[in-house]
């Protein structure tokens, strides 16, 4: 299965996935797509020998650009790993139940528009949560509303700073996300 990883930022999850599947006989990280030309994830992917593409908003929303790009690399599954824009409906229709997203909170809490990265961790801290975690879910046309596939939790202390909360949650992503992707792909 050729997968595409969609990213908007530094790409630690992207790099983790590429390395995890590097020796796989059944999964190939065939393409990394970013909506931002300056995303460090592109550098990480290129250093690991994975082709990259930049798709600004106009390209992302153009089926005549996106579908041929994904077809060129025979993509069968899309993993959003720190991808910020909403996925256009035509992509969801072209990849039914074949697009997943990772979210840095325990959905349905702290999801939706504007809830990404530090914004999520700041909200978790402000609410005085005693735990946080990561969620992997199917992508639908409504932000962060798809069926939950997996969640992993970590305890929080009232003394934890936003940065510590972010680091605790990120450790869960590094540990569990590649295995969740692998398990999903085994069912296809």
PDB file of C-alpha atoms in Angstrom:
ATOM      1  CA  UNK A   1       0.000   0.000   0.000  1.00  0.00           C
ATOM      2  CA  UNK A   2       1.415   3.350  -1.040  1.00  0.00           C
ATOM      3  CA  UNK A   3       0.549   6.032   1.493  1.00  0.00           C
ATOM      4  CA  UNK A   4       0.764   9.805   1.353  1.00  0.00           C
ATOM      5  CA  UNK A   5       1.514  11.765   4.504  1.00  0.00           C
ATOM      6  CA  UNK A   6       0.017  15.269   4.617  1.00  0.00           C
ATOM      7  CA  UNK A   7       1.855  17.746   6.880  1.00  0.00           C
ATOM      8  CA  UNK A   8       1.912  21.451   7.663  1.00  0.00           C
ATOM      9  CA  UNK A   9       4.709  21.775  10.196  1.00  0.00           C
ATOM     10  CA  UNK A  10       7.965  20.359  11.486  1.00  0.00           C
ATOM     11  CA  UNK A  11       7.151  16.761  10.626  1.00  0.00           C
ATOM     12  CA  UNK A  12       8.188  14.684  13.632  1.00  0.00           C
ATOM     13  CA  UNK A  13       5.238  12.330  13.097  1.00  0.00           C
ATOM     14  CA  UNK A  14       5.965  12.244   9.380  1.00  0.00           C
ATOM     15  CA  UNK A  15       9.594  11.268   9.998  1.00  0.00           C
ATOM     16  CA  UNK A  16       8.517   8.690  12.578  1.00  0.00           C
ATOM     17  CA  UNK A  17       6.114   7.086  10.093  1.00  0.00           C
ATOM     18  CA  UNK A  18       8.679   7.024   7.278  1.00  0.00           C
ATOM     19  CA  UNK A  19      11.258   5.371   9.526  1.00  0.00           C
ATOM     20  CA  UNK A  20       8.702   2.923  10.965  1.00  0.00           C
ATOM     21  CA  UNK A  21       7.677   1.683   7.507  1.00  0.00           C
ATOM     22  CA  UNK A  22      11.167   1.874   5.924  1.00  0.00           C
ATOM     23  CA  UNK A  23      11.618  -1.903   5.896  1.00  0.00           C
ATOM     24  CA  UNK A  24       7.962  -2.830   5.480  1.00  0.00           C
ATOM     25  CA  UNK A  25       7.044  -5.193   2.673  1.00  0.00           C
ATOM     26  CA  UNK A  26       3.415  -4.066   2.691  1.00  0.00           C
ATOM     27  CA  UNK A  27       3.501  -0.291   3.350  1.00  0.00           C
ATOM     28  CA  UNK A  28       5.420   2.336   1.408  1.00  0.00           C
ATOM     29  CA  UNK A  29       5.533   6.020   2.386  1.00  0.00           C
ATOM     30  CA  UNK A  30       5.414   7.132  -1.233  1.00  0.00           C
ATOM     31  CA  UNK A  31       4.730  10.869  -0.944  1.00  0.00           C
ATOM     32  CA  UNK A  32       4.771  13.707   1.577  1.00  0.00           C
ATOM     33  CA  UNK A  33       2.438  16.622   0.802  1.00  0.00           C
ATOM     34  CA  UNK A  34       2.523  19.992   2.548  1.00  0.00           C
ATOM     35  CA  UNK A  35       0.429  23.093   2.184  1.00  0.00           C
ATOM     36  CA  UNK A  36       3.453  25.150   3.263  1.00  0.00           C
ATOM     37  CA  UNK A  37       6.653  25.332   1.215  1.00  0.00           C
ATOM     38  CA  UNK A  38       8.628  26.193   4.362  1.00  0.00           C
ATOM     39  CA  UNK A  39       7.409  23.175   6.371  1.00  0.00           C
ATOM     40  CA  UNK A  40      10.432  21.392   7.832  1.00  0.00           C
ATOM     41  CA  UNK A  41       8.597  18.115   7.265  1.00  0.00           C
ATOM     42  CA  UNK A  42       9.537  18.437   3.588  1.00  0.00           C
ATOM     43  CA  UNK A  43      13.230  18.536   4.504  1.00  0.00           C
ATOM     44  CA  UNK A  44      12.819  15.495   6.764  1.00  0.00           C
ATOM     45  CA  UNK A  45      11.077  13.560   3.978  1.00  0.00           C
ATOM     46  CA  UNK A  46      13.663  14.516   1.351  1.00  0.00           C
ATOM     47  CA  UNK A  47      16.493  13.465   3.687  1.00  0.00           C
ATOM     48  CA  UNK A  48      14.809  10.076   3.982  1.00  0.00           C
ATOM     49  CA  UNK A  49      14.372   9.752   0.215  1.00  0.00           C
ATOM     50  CA  UNK A  50      10.612  10.302   0.062  1.00  0.00           C
ATOM     51  CA  UNK A  51       9.232  12.484  -2.757  1.00  0.00           C
ATOM     52  CA  UNK A  52       7.489  15.690  -1.690  1.00  0.00           C
ATOM     53  CA  UNK A  53       4.929  18.093  -3.099  1.00  0.00           C
ATOM     54  CA  UNK A  54       3.698  21.515  -2.018  1.00  0.00           C
ATOM     55  CA  UNK A  55      -0.004  22.172  -2.518  1.00  0.00           C
ATOM     56  CA  UNK A  56      -1.072  25.696  -1.656  1.00  0.00           C
ATOM     57  CA  UNK A  57      -4.772  26.294  -1.043  1.00  0.00           C
ATOM     58  CA  UNK A  58      -5.673  26.750  -4.724  1.00  0.00           C
ATOM     59  CA  UNK A  59      -4.021  23.423  -5.617  1.00  0.00           C
ATOM     60  CA  UNK A  60      -5.469  21.590  -2.614  1.00  0.00           C
ATOM     61  CA  UNK A  61      -8.988  22.523  -3.693  1.00  0.00           C
ATOM     62  CA  UNK A  62      -8.401  21.661  -7.350  1.00  0.00           C
ATOM     63  CA  UNK A  63      -9.262  18.048  -8.251  1.00  0.00           C
ATOM     64  CA  UNK A  64      -7.313  18.458 -11.503  1.00  0.00           C
ATOM     65  CA  UNK A  65      -4.159  19.008  -9.448  1.00  0.00           C
ATOM     66  CA  UNK A  66      -4.633  16.766  -6.415  1.00  0.00           C
ATOM     67  CA  UNK A  67      -6.049  13.615  -7.986  1.00  0.00           C
ATOM     68  CA  UNK A  68      -3.347  13.307 -10.685  1.00  0.00           C
ATOM     69  CA  UNK A  69      -0.665  13.983  -8.056  1.00  0.00           C
ATOM     70  CA  UNK A  70      -1.925  11.157  -5.856  1.00  0.00           C
ATOM     71  CA  UNK A  71      -2.435   8.878  -8.865  1.00  0.00           C
ATOM     72  CA  UNK A  72       1.150   9.530 -10.014  1.00  0.00           C
ATOM     73  CA  UNK A  73       2.372   7.875  -6.797  1.00  0.00           C
ATOM     74  CA  UNK A  74      -0.388   5.205  -6.751  1.00  0.00           C
ATOM     75  CA  UNK A  75      -1.587   6.444  -3.372  1.00  0.00           C
ATOM     76  CA  UNK A  76      -4.127   4.184  -1.693  1.00  0.00           C
ATOM     77  CA  UNK A  77      -4.270   5.776   1.765  1.00  0.00           C
ATOM     78  CA  UNK A  78      -3.699   9.244   3.246  1.00  0.00           C
ATOM     79  CA  UNK A  79      -2.376   9.999   6.726  1.00  0.00           C
ATOM     80  CA  UNK A  80      -2.800  13.524   8.091  1.00  0.00           C
ATOM     81  CA  UNK A  81       0.078  14.104  10.499  1.00  0.00           C
ATOM     82  CA  UNK A  82       0.005  17.700  11.634  1.00  0.00           C
ATOM     83  CA  UNK A  83      -2.009  18.852   8.614  1.00  0.00           C
ATOM     84  CA  UNK A  84      -4.013  22.006   9.275  1.00  0.00           C
ATOM     85  CA  UNK A  85      -6.378  22.698   6.317  1.00  0.00           C
ATOM     86  CA  UNK A  86      -9.683  20.921   5.955  1.00  0.00           C
ATOM     87  CA  UNK A  87      -9.558  18.136   3.391  1.00  0.00           C
ATOM     88  CA  UNK A  88     -11.788  18.990   0.421  1.00  0.00           C
ATOM     89  CA  UNK A  89     -14.862  16.830  -0.128  1.00  0.00           C
ATOM     90  CA  UNK A  90     -13.613  15.518  -3.481  1.00  0.00           C
ATOM     91  CA  UNK A  91     -10.599  13.918  -1.759  1.00  0.00           C
ATOM     92  CA  UNK A  92     -12.780  12.339   0.926  1.00  0.00           C
ATOM     93  CA  UNK A  93     -14.983  10.942  -1.848  1.00  0.00           C
ATOM     94  CA  UNK A  94     -11.960   9.698  -3.830  1.00  0.00           C
ATOM     95  CA  UNK A  95     -10.506   8.011  -0.718  1.00  0.00           C
ATOM     96  CA  UNK A  96     -13.563   6.754   1.182  1.00  0.00           C
ATOM     97  CA  UNK A  97     -12.578   5.517   4.639  1.00  0.00           C
ATOM     98  CA  UNK A  98      -8.948   5.842   3.574  1.00  0.00           C
ATOM     99  CA  UNK A  99      -7.959   9.147   5.212  1.00  0.00           C
ATOM    100  CA  UNK A 100      -7.061   9.374   8.892  1.00  0.00           C
ATOM    101  CA  UNK A 101      -5.980  12.229  11.130  1.00  0.00           C
ATOM    102  CA  UNK A 102      -4.087  12.461  14.398  1.00  0.00           C
ATOM    103  CA  UNK A 103      -5.324  15.023  16.926  1.00  0.00           C
ATOM    104  CA  UNK A 104      -3.387  16.117  20.056  1.00  0.00           C
ATOM    105  CA  UNK A 105      -6.293  15.731  22.498  1.00  0.00           C
ATOM    106  CA  UNK A 106      -8.929  13.272  23.579  1.00  0.00           C
ATOM    107  CA  UNK A 107     -11.682  14.041  21.111  1.00  0.00           C
ATOM    108  CA  UNK A 108     -14.447  15.072  21.217  1.00  0.00           C
ATOM    109  CA  UNK A 109     -12.876  17.515  23.696  1.00  0.00           C
ATOM    110  CA  UNK A 110     -10.661  20.246  22.270  1.00  0.00           C
ATOM    111  CA  UNK A 111     -11.400  19.614  18.617  1.00  0.00           C
ATOM    112  CA  UNK A 112     -12.663  21.703  15.762  1.00  0.00           C
ATOM    113  CA  UNK A 113     -11.629  24.876  14.003  1.00  0.00           C
ATOM    114  CA  UNK A 114      -8.588  26.564  15.514  1.00  0.00           C
ATOM    115  CA  UNK A 115      -7.819  23.668  17.838  1.00  0.00           C
ATOM    116  CA  UNK A 116      -4.379  22.504  16.812  1.00  0.00           C
ATOM    117  CA  UNK A 117      -0.930  22.351  18.385  1.00  0.00           C
ATOM    118  CA  UNK A 118      -0.309  24.686  21.302  1.00  0.00           C
ATOM    119  CA  UNK A 119      -3.908  25.967  21.157  1.00  0.00           C
ATOM    120  CA  UNK A 120      -5.098  22.513  22.224  1.00  0.00           C
ATOM    121  CA  UNK A 121      -2.537  22.174  25.014  1.00  0.00           C
ATOM    122  CA  UNK A 122      -3.323  25.680  26.308  1.00  0.00           C
ATOM    123  CA  UNK A 123      -7.026  24.790  26.435  1.00  0.00           C
ATOM    124  CA  UNK A 124      -6.285  21.524  28.262  1.00  0.00           C
ATOM    125  CA  UNK A 125      -4.198  23.433  30.838  1.00  0.00           C
ATOM    126  CA  UNK A 126      -6.797  26.211  31.248  1.00  0.00           C
ATOM    127  CA  UNK A 127      -9.521  23.627  31.891  1.00  0.00           C
ATOM    128  CA  UNK A 128      -7.469  21.950  34.621  1.00  0.00           C
ATOM    129  CA  UNK A 129      -7.686  18.534  32.953  1.00  0.00           C
ATOM    130  CA  UNK A 130      -6.158  15.617  34.856  1.00  0.00           C
ATOM    131  CA  UNK A 131      -5.359  13.752  31.649  1.00  0.00           C
ATOM    132  CA  UNK A 132      -4.800  14.378  27.975  1.00  0.00           C
ATOM    133  CA  UNK A 133      -3.880  12.252  25.041  1.00  0.00           C
ATOM    134  CA  UNK A 134      -3.976  11.650  21.343  1.00  0.00           C
ATOM    135  CA  UNK A 135      -6.795  10.588  19.063  1.00  0.00           C
ATOM    136  CA  UNK A 136      -6.654   8.958  15.649  1.00  0.00           C
ATOM    137  CA  UNK A 137      -9.891   9.324  13.696  1.00  0.00           C
ATOM    138  CA  UNK A 138     -11.364   8.967  10.229  1.00  0.00           C
ATOM    139  CA  UNK A 139     -11.532  12.180   8.241  1.00  0.00           C
ATOM    140  CA  UNK A 140     -14.958  13.524   7.315  1.00  0.00           C
ATOM    141  CA  UNK A 141     -16.024  16.870   5.845  1.00  0.00           C
ATOM    142  CA  UNK A 142     -16.540  18.212   9.404  1.00  0.00           C
ATOM    143  CA  UNK A 143     -13.327  19.062  11.274  1.00  0.00           C
ATOM    144  CA  UNK A 144     -12.361  16.486  13.943  1.00  0.00           C
ATOM    145  CA  UNK A 145     -15.758  14.791  13.847  1.00  0.00           C
ATOM    146  CA  UNK A 146     -14.917  11.449  12.233  1.00  0.00           C
ATOM    147  CA  UNK A 147     -15.271   8.131  13.998  1.00  0.00           C
ATOM    148  CA  UNK A 148     -12.536   7.585  16.583  1.00  0.00           C
ATOM    149  CA  UNK A 149     -10.172   4.739  15.730  1.00  0.00           C
ATOM    150  CA  UNK A 150      -7.814   4.875  18.724  1.00  0.00           C
ATOM    151  CA  UNK A 151      -7.056   7.011  21.756  1.00  0.00           C
ATOM    152  CA  UNK A 152      -4.143   6.936  24.179  1.00  0.00           C
ATOM    153  CA  UNK A 153      -4.088   8.839  27.465  1.00  0.00           C
ATOM    154  CA  UNK A 154      -1.489  10.282  29.817  1.00  0.00           C
ATOM    155  CA  UNK A 155      -1.970  11.688  33.326  1.00  0.00           C
ATOM    156  CA  UNK A 156      -1.384  15.369  33.981  1.00  0.00           C
ATOM    157  CA  UNK A 157      -0.285  17.151  37.118  1.00  0.00           C
ATOM    158  CA  UNK A 158      -1.667  20.569  38.108  1.00  0.00           C
ATOM    159  CA  UNK A 159       1.957  21.751  37.984  1.00  0.00           C
ATOM    160  CA  UNK A 160       2.444  20.723  34.344  1.00  0.00           C
ATOM    161  CA  UNK A 161       3.137  23.674  32.072  1.00  0.00           C
ATOM    162  CA  UNK A 162       1.657  23.901  28.591  1.00  0.00           C
ATOM    163  CA  UNK A 163       5.057  22.789  27.264  1.00  0.00           C
ATOM    164  CA  UNK A 164       5.110  19.713  29.531  1.00  0.00           C
ATOM    165  CA  UNK A 165       1.551  18.838  28.506  1.00  0.00           C
ATOM    166  CA  UNK A 166       2.593  19.127  24.857  1.00  0.00           C
ATOM    167  CA  UNK A 167       5.629  16.915  25.424  1.00  0.00           C
ATOM    168  CA  UNK A 168       3.650  14.248  27.276  1.00  0.00           C
ATOM    169  CA  UNK A 169       1.093  14.126  24.478  1.00  0.00           C
ATOM    170  CA  UNK A 170       3.802  14.097  21.798  1.00  0.00           C
ATOM    171  CA  UNK A 171       5.459  11.086  23.413  1.00  0.00           C
ATOM    172  CA  UNK A 172       2.182   9.204  22.956  1.00  0.00           C
ATOM    173  CA  UNK A 173       2.173  10.126  19.256  1.00  0.00           C
ATOM    174  CA  UNK A 174       5.735   8.906  18.778  1.00  0.00           C
ATOM    175  CA  UNK A 175       4.997   5.634  20.549  1.00  0.00           C
ATOM    176  CA  UNK A 176       1.574   4.720  19.176  1.00  0.00           C
ATOM    177  CA  UNK A 177       0.770   6.492  15.896  1.00  0.00           C
ATOM    178  CA  UNK A 178       2.801   4.291  13.505  1.00  0.00           C
ATOM    179  CA  UNK A 179       1.355   1.108  15.010  1.00  0.00           C
ATOM    180  CA  UNK A 180      -2.203   2.460  14.711  1.00  0.00           C
ATOM    181  CA  UNK A 181      -1.570   3.259  11.034  1.00  0.00           C
ATOM    182  CA  UNK A 182      -0.120  -0.202  10.490  1.00  0.00           C
ATOM    183  CA  UNK A 183      -3.098  -1.869  12.171  1.00  0.00           C
ATOM    184  CA  UNK A 184      -5.570   0.093  10.024  1.00  0.00           C
ATOM    185  CA  UNK A 185      -3.710  -0.782   6.829  1.00  0.00           C
ATOM    186  CA  UNK A 186      -3.807  -4.484   7.729  1.00  0.00           C
ATOM    187  CA  UNK A 187      -7.618  -4.339   7.637  1.00  0.00           C
ATOM    188  CA  UNK A 188      -7.828  -2.866   4.110  1.00  0.00           C
TER     189      UNK A 188
END
